[in-house]
Amino acid sequence: SLSFCSLNSLCSLNLSCWQVENGEGTIPIKSEDSDQQTWDGIMKGQRLRTMSCSDKIVRWNVVGLQGALLSNFVEPFYLSSLTLGYLYDQGHLSRAVCCRLDGIEGLPPHFRVNHPRLGHVSVADQVSRSTEKTTSSSTNWSCGDTRAELTDGLMGKIPSDKSPGSRPRHSRVSKACLFEQFQSLCKVTGRSDLLQAANYCSAKEQAKAFQTAKQVFFGFCRKKGFGKWIHKPVEQEQFAPGTGSSSKH
């Protein structure tokens, strides 16, 4: 299950993305926009864009929550429910997170369009939506963790403490740390074939069924005129094993 406060542009079928600058908000994806951002472009001042939360959820409702790496070990698993804190509209929410994909075909075995239960809290603070920039703090926790982890959502790292020489650390949910955990799982289960990848990106490409499902999803969005999925620079996933240094946390 997933609980969150609000989604953006729920009434729209089109894909949209966040524009990461001094302000916040979603912007529509234009047909002439490239679907692949580049590191050089970002360094030269181009705006970093990432897909909106409702678009990420609708993608999860096709490819699953397990991601590419775990797809080598488990069948796709999906959200059972979504809970909205306020501004709830059944039709807009269902269309945004799953129903706009009705009719998709060509998914590999075990992949499907998932329709989670949708709901909203019975009591919510009646606050107006603020246009001011929100905090970058982010908290993650999952069953089995001894404590929640507070991270800087903009940097993706655990903020440094005030002790001398302290530096920000990788979050346990960062790509680097998850890659290390994946490799440990491969060693324990004897899947030496999955340890041959030179970097994180190559390891994800080994999950053939997952990659097929993802491409079917992208193709369906283009076919229906929803727009293109904007990808982050490829350089961010071309790191070698050991980058996360999770053992030092």
Short mmCIF file of C-alpha atoms in Angstrom, two decimals:
data_model
loop_
_atom_site.label_atom_id
_atom_site.label_comp_id
_atom_site.label_asym_id
_atom_site.label_seq_id
_atom_site.Cartn_x
_atom_site.Cartn_y
_atom_site.Cartn_z
CA SER A 1 0.00 0.00 0.00
CA LEU A 2 1.02 3.61 -0.49
CA SER A 3 -0.20 6.70 1.30
CA PHE A 4 0.54 10.24 0.18
CA CYS A 5 -0.96 13.70 0.37
CA SER A 6 -1.78 14.80 -3.15
CA LEU A 7 -1.19 14.16 -6.83
CA ASN A 8 -0.74 16.73 -9.55
CA SER A 9 -2.70 17.05 -12.79
CA LEU A 10 -4.95 14.09 -11.98
CA CYS A 11 -7.52 15.22 -14.50
CA SER A 12 -5.04 14.94 -17.37
CA LEU A 13 -4.24 11.79 -19.33
CA ASN A 14 -0.97 13.21 -20.61
CA LEU A 15 2.40 12.53 -19.03
CA SER A 16 3.93 15.45 -17.18
CA CYS A 17 7.15 16.08 -15.33
CA TRP A 18 8.58 18.06 -12.47
CA GLN A 19 10.81 20.97 -13.35
CA VAL A 20 13.55 21.01 -10.74
CA GLU A 21 14.55 24.62 -10.09
CA ASN A 22 14.01 27.16 -7.35
CA GLY A 23 10.26 26.60 -7.59
CA GLU A 24 8.03 23.58 -7.92
CA GLY A 25 5.23 22.38 -10.16
CA THR A 26 4.46 20.16 -13.11
CA ILE A 27 4.90 21.04 -16.76
CA PRO A 28 3.48 19.19 -19.77
CA ILE A 29 5.83 17.23 -22.03
CA LYS A 30 5.97 18.73 -25.49
CA SER A 31 6.17 16.58 -28.62
CA GLU A 32 9.48 18.18 -29.61
CA ASP A 33 11.08 17.45 -26.22
CA SER A 34 13.82 14.83 -26.23
CA ASP A 35 13.03 11.78 -24.12
CA GLN A 36 16.67 11.51 -23.02
CA GLN A 37 18.28 14.19 -20.87
CA THR A 38 22.07 14.46 -20.98
CA TRP A 39 24.60 15.11 -18.26
CA ASP A 40 26.37 17.68 -20.40
CA GLY A 41 23.11 19.51 -20.93
CA ILE A 42 22.37 19.64 -17.20
CA MET A 43 25.88 20.90 -16.47
CA LYS A 44 25.39 23.65 -19.07
CA GLY A 45 22.24 24.88 -17.38
CA GLN A 46 19.40 22.83 -18.81
CA ARG A 47 16.63 22.16 -16.33
CA LEU A 48 16.61 18.72 -14.73
CA ARG A 49 13.20 17.13 -15.18
CA THR A 50 11.71 14.06 -13.56
CA MET A 51 8.34 12.44 -14.17
CA SER A 52 5.42 13.41 -11.94
CA CYS A 53 4.32 11.18 -9.07
CA SER A 54 1.09 10.06 -10.77
CA ASP A 55 3.05 9.01 -13.87
CA LYS A 56 5.50 7.02 -11.77
CA ILE A 57 2.61 5.26 -10.01
CA VAL A 58 0.90 4.35 -13.30
CA ARG A 59 4.22 2.87 -14.46
CA TRP A 60 4.51 0.85 -11.24
CA ASN A 61 1.00 -0.46 -11.93
CA VAL A 62 2.40 -2.15 -15.05
CA VAL A 63 6.01 -3.12 -14.34
CA GLY A 64 5.60 -3.65 -10.58
CA LEU A 65 7.32 -2.30 -7.51
CA GLN A 66 10.19 -4.78 -7.46
CA GLY A 67 12.18 -3.02 -10.16
CA ALA A 68 14.48 -4.55 -12.73
CA LEU A 69 17.03 -6.17 -10.42
CA LEU A 70 14.60 -8.12 -8.23
CA SER A 71 12.71 -9.23 -11.34
CA ASN A 72 15.45 -11.83 -11.71
CA PHE A 73 14.20 -13.48 -8.50
CA VAL A 74 10.50 -12.72 -8.06
CA GLU A 75 7.39 -12.19 -10.14
CA PRO A 76 6.15 -8.59 -10.31
CA PHE A 77 4.24 -7.40 -7.26
CA TYR A 78 1.92 -4.42 -7.14
CA LEU A 79 0.36 -1.82 -4.89
CA SER A 80 -2.71 -3.11 -3.08
CA SER A 81 -4.12 0.33 -2.26
CA LEU A 82 -3.60 4.07 -2.57
CA THR A 83 -4.76 6.53 0.07
CA LEU A 84 -5.11 10.23 -0.69
CA GLY A 85 -4.99 12.81 2.08
CA TYR A 86 -7.08 15.51 0.42
CA LEU A 87 -8.38 16.73 -2.98
CA TYR A 88 -9.71 13.22 -3.61
CA ASP A 89 -11.64 12.51 -6.80
CA GLN A 90 -12.32 8.86 -7.62
CA GLY A 91 -12.53 9.34 -11.38
CA HIS A 92 -9.45 11.55 -11.73
CA LEU A 93 -7.35 9.40 -9.41
CA SER A 94 -8.25 6.06 -11.02
CA ARG A 95 -7.62 7.47 -14.48
CA ALA A 96 -4.27 8.93 -13.46
CA VAL A 97 -2.79 5.87 -11.75
CA CYS A 98 -4.18 2.91 -13.70
CA CYS A 99 -7.31 3.16 -15.86
CA ARG A 100 -5.71 5.17 -18.67
CA LEU A 101 -3.72 2.04 -19.48
CA ASP A 102 -6.75 -0.14 -20.17
CA GLY A 103 -6.22 -1.86 -23.51
CA ILE A 104 -2.46 -2.27 -23.27
CA GLU A 105 -1.28 -5.47 -24.99
CA GLY A 106 1.93 -7.43 -25.40
CA LEU A 107 3.05 -7.59 -21.77
CA PRO A 108 5.26 -10.57 -20.81
CA PRO A 109 3.83 -13.33 -18.57
CA HIS A 110 2.99 -12.24 -14.99
CA PHE A 111 2.93 -8.53 -15.92
CA ARG A 112 -0.44 -6.77 -16.05
CA VAL A 113 -2.26 -3.51 -15.46
CA ASN A 114 -2.88 -3.38 -11.72
CA HIS A 115 -5.94 -1.59 -10.32
CA PRO A 116 -5.30 -0.86 -6.63
CA ARG A 117 -8.04 -0.02 -4.15
CA LEU A 118 -8.41 3.75 -3.92
CA GLY A 119 -9.48 5.75 -0.91
CA HIS A 120 -8.98 8.86 1.16
CA VAL A 121 -8.66 9.65 4.84
CA SER A 122 -11.87 10.29 6.75
CA VAL A 123 -10.46 13.34 8.50
CA ALA A 124 -7.99 15.72 6.87
CA ASP A 125 -6.73 19.19 7.67
CA GLN A 126 -8.56 21.63 5.46
CA VAL A 127 -5.52 23.59 4.40
CA SER A 128 -5.09 25.55 1.22
CA ARG A 129 -2.50 24.33 -1.25
CA SER A 130 0.64 26.37 -0.84
CA THR A 131 2.67 27.53 -3.81
CA GLU A 132 5.76 27.98 -1.67
CA LYS A 133 8.65 25.59 -1.98
CA THR A 134 8.29 22.59 0.31
CA THR A 135 10.98 21.03 2.48
CA SER A 136 13.47 18.67 0.85
CA SER A 137 13.44 16.29 3.82
CA SER A 138 12.34 12.73 3.05
CA THR A 139 11.77 9.75 5.34
CA ASN A 140 11.84 6.07 4.37
CA TRP A 141 11.00 2.96 6.35
CA SER A 142 10.03 -0.59 5.52
CA CYS A 143 9.14 -3.70 7.47
CA GLY A 144 12.27 -5.11 9.08
CA ASP A 145 14.06 -1.77 9.48
CA THR A 146 14.92 -0.91 13.06
CA ARG A 147 14.39 2.79 12.49
CA ALA A 148 13.28 5.30 9.90
CA GLU A 149 15.91 7.05 7.78
CA LEU A 150 15.84 10.79 7.15
CA THR A 151 17.37 11.94 3.88
CA ASP A 152 17.78 15.10 1.87
CA GLY A 153 15.37 14.50 -1.01
CA LEU A 154 17.25 16.84 -3.35
CA MET A 155 20.65 15.24 -2.78
CA GLY A 156 19.45 11.69 -2.14
CA LYS A 157 21.79 11.37 0.82
CA ILE A 158 21.69 11.29 4.60
CA PRO A 159 22.62 14.79 5.83
CA SER A 160 25.92 15.03 7.68
CA ASP A 161 25.83 15.51 11.42
CA LYS A 162 27.67 18.28 13.23
CA SER A 163 30.69 16.21 14.20
CA PRO A 164 34.10 17.20 12.74
CA GLY A 165 34.81 15.62 9.37
CA SER A 166 31.25 14.36 8.93
CA ARG A 167 30.06 14.05 5.33
CA PRO A 168 26.69 13.18 3.73
CA ARG A 169 26.21 9.44 3.25
CA HIS A 170 24.36 7.37 0.68
CA SER A 171 20.81 6.50 1.66
CA ARG A 172 19.94 2.83 2.11
CA VAL A 173 17.38 3.25 -0.69
CA SER A 174 19.86 4.83 -3.13
CA LYS A 175 20.62 3.03 -6.37
CA ALA A 176 24.18 2.38 -5.21
CA CYS A 177 23.19 0.71 -1.93
CA LEU A 178 20.40 -1.30 -3.53
CA PHE A 179 22.90 -2.51 -6.14
CA GLU A 180 25.21 -3.75 -3.39
CA GLN A 181 22.34 -5.58 -1.70
CA PHE A 182 21.38 -7.13 -5.03
CA GLN A 183 24.91 -8.43 -5.55
CA SER A 184 24.92 -9.90 -2.05
CA LEU A 185 21.68 -11.69 -2.86
CA CYS A 186 23.19 -13.06 -6.08
CA LYS A 187 26.13 -14.49 -4.15
CA VAL A 188 23.92 -16.10 -1.49
CA THR A 189 21.64 -17.69 -4.10
CA GLY A 190 24.42 -18.81 -6.42
CA ARG A 191 23.36 -16.57 -9.31
CA SER A 192 26.86 -15.89 -10.56
CA ASP A 193 25.44 -15.16 -14.00
CA LEU A 194 23.94 -11.94 -12.64
CA LEU A 195 27.29 -10.79 -11.25
CA GLN A 196 28.88 -10.31 -14.66
CA ALA A 197 27.46 -6.82 -15.24
CA ALA A 198 30.11 -4.10 -15.21
CA ASN A 199 27.77 -1.46 -13.79
CA TYR A 200 24.30 -0.82 -12.42
CA CYS A 201 22.78 0.00 -15.81
CA SER A 202 24.05 -3.25 -17.35
CA ALA A 203 22.70 -5.23 -14.40
CA LYS A 204 19.22 -3.82 -14.96
CA GLU A 205 19.35 -4.74 -18.65
CA GLN A 206 19.75 -8.41 -17.67
CA ALA A 207 16.09 -8.48 -16.55
CA LYS A 208 14.70 -9.15 -20.04
CA ALA A 209 11.03 -9.59 -19.15
CA PHE A 210 11.02 -6.42 -17.06
CA GLN A 211 12.67 -4.43 -19.83
CA THR A 212 10.11 -5.73 -22.31
CA ALA A 213 7.22 -4.71 -20.04
CA LYS A 214 8.75 -1.26 -19.65
CA GLN A 215 9.09 -0.76 -23.39
CA VAL A 216 5.50 -1.94 -23.95
CA PHE A 217 4.38 0.68 -21.42
CA PHE A 218 6.40 3.44 -23.12
CA GLY A 219 5.06 2.41 -26.53
CA PHE A 220 1.46 2.40 -25.33
CA CYS A 221 1.84 5.92 -23.93
CA ARG A 222 3.19 7.15 -27.26
CA LYS A 223 0.49 5.33 -29.23
CA LYS A 224 -2.30 6.85 -27.14
CA GLY A 225 -0.79 10.31 -27.38
CA PHE A 226 -0.02 10.58 -23.67
CA GLY A 227 3.50 11.77 -24.39
CA LYS A 228 7.06 10.55 -24.02
CA TRP A 229 8.73 9.34 -20.84
CA ILE A 230 11.58 11.71 -19.97
CA HIS A 231 14.67 9.77 -18.89
CA LYS A 232 17.42 10.97 -16.58
CA PRO A 233 21.00 11.16 -17.95
CA VAL A 234 22.39 7.66 -18.52
CA GLU A 235 25.56 8.58 -16.63
CA GLN A 236 23.73 8.39 -13.30
CA GLU A 237 23.36 4.61 -13.67
CA GLN A 238 26.80 3.82 -15.07
CA PHE A 239 28.48 3.31 -11.71
CA ALA A 240 30.42 0.20 -10.75
CA PRO A 241 29.71 -2.13 -7.80
CA GLY A 242 30.88 -0.86 -4.43
CA THR A 243 29.89 2.77 -4.96
CA GLY A 244 27.29 2.68 -2.21
CA SER A 245 29.63 1.56 0.58
CA SER A 246 26.59 0.45 2.56
CA SER A 247 28.79 -1.45 5.00
CA LYS A 248 30.09 1.88 6.29
CA HIS A 249 26.67 3.15 7.31
#
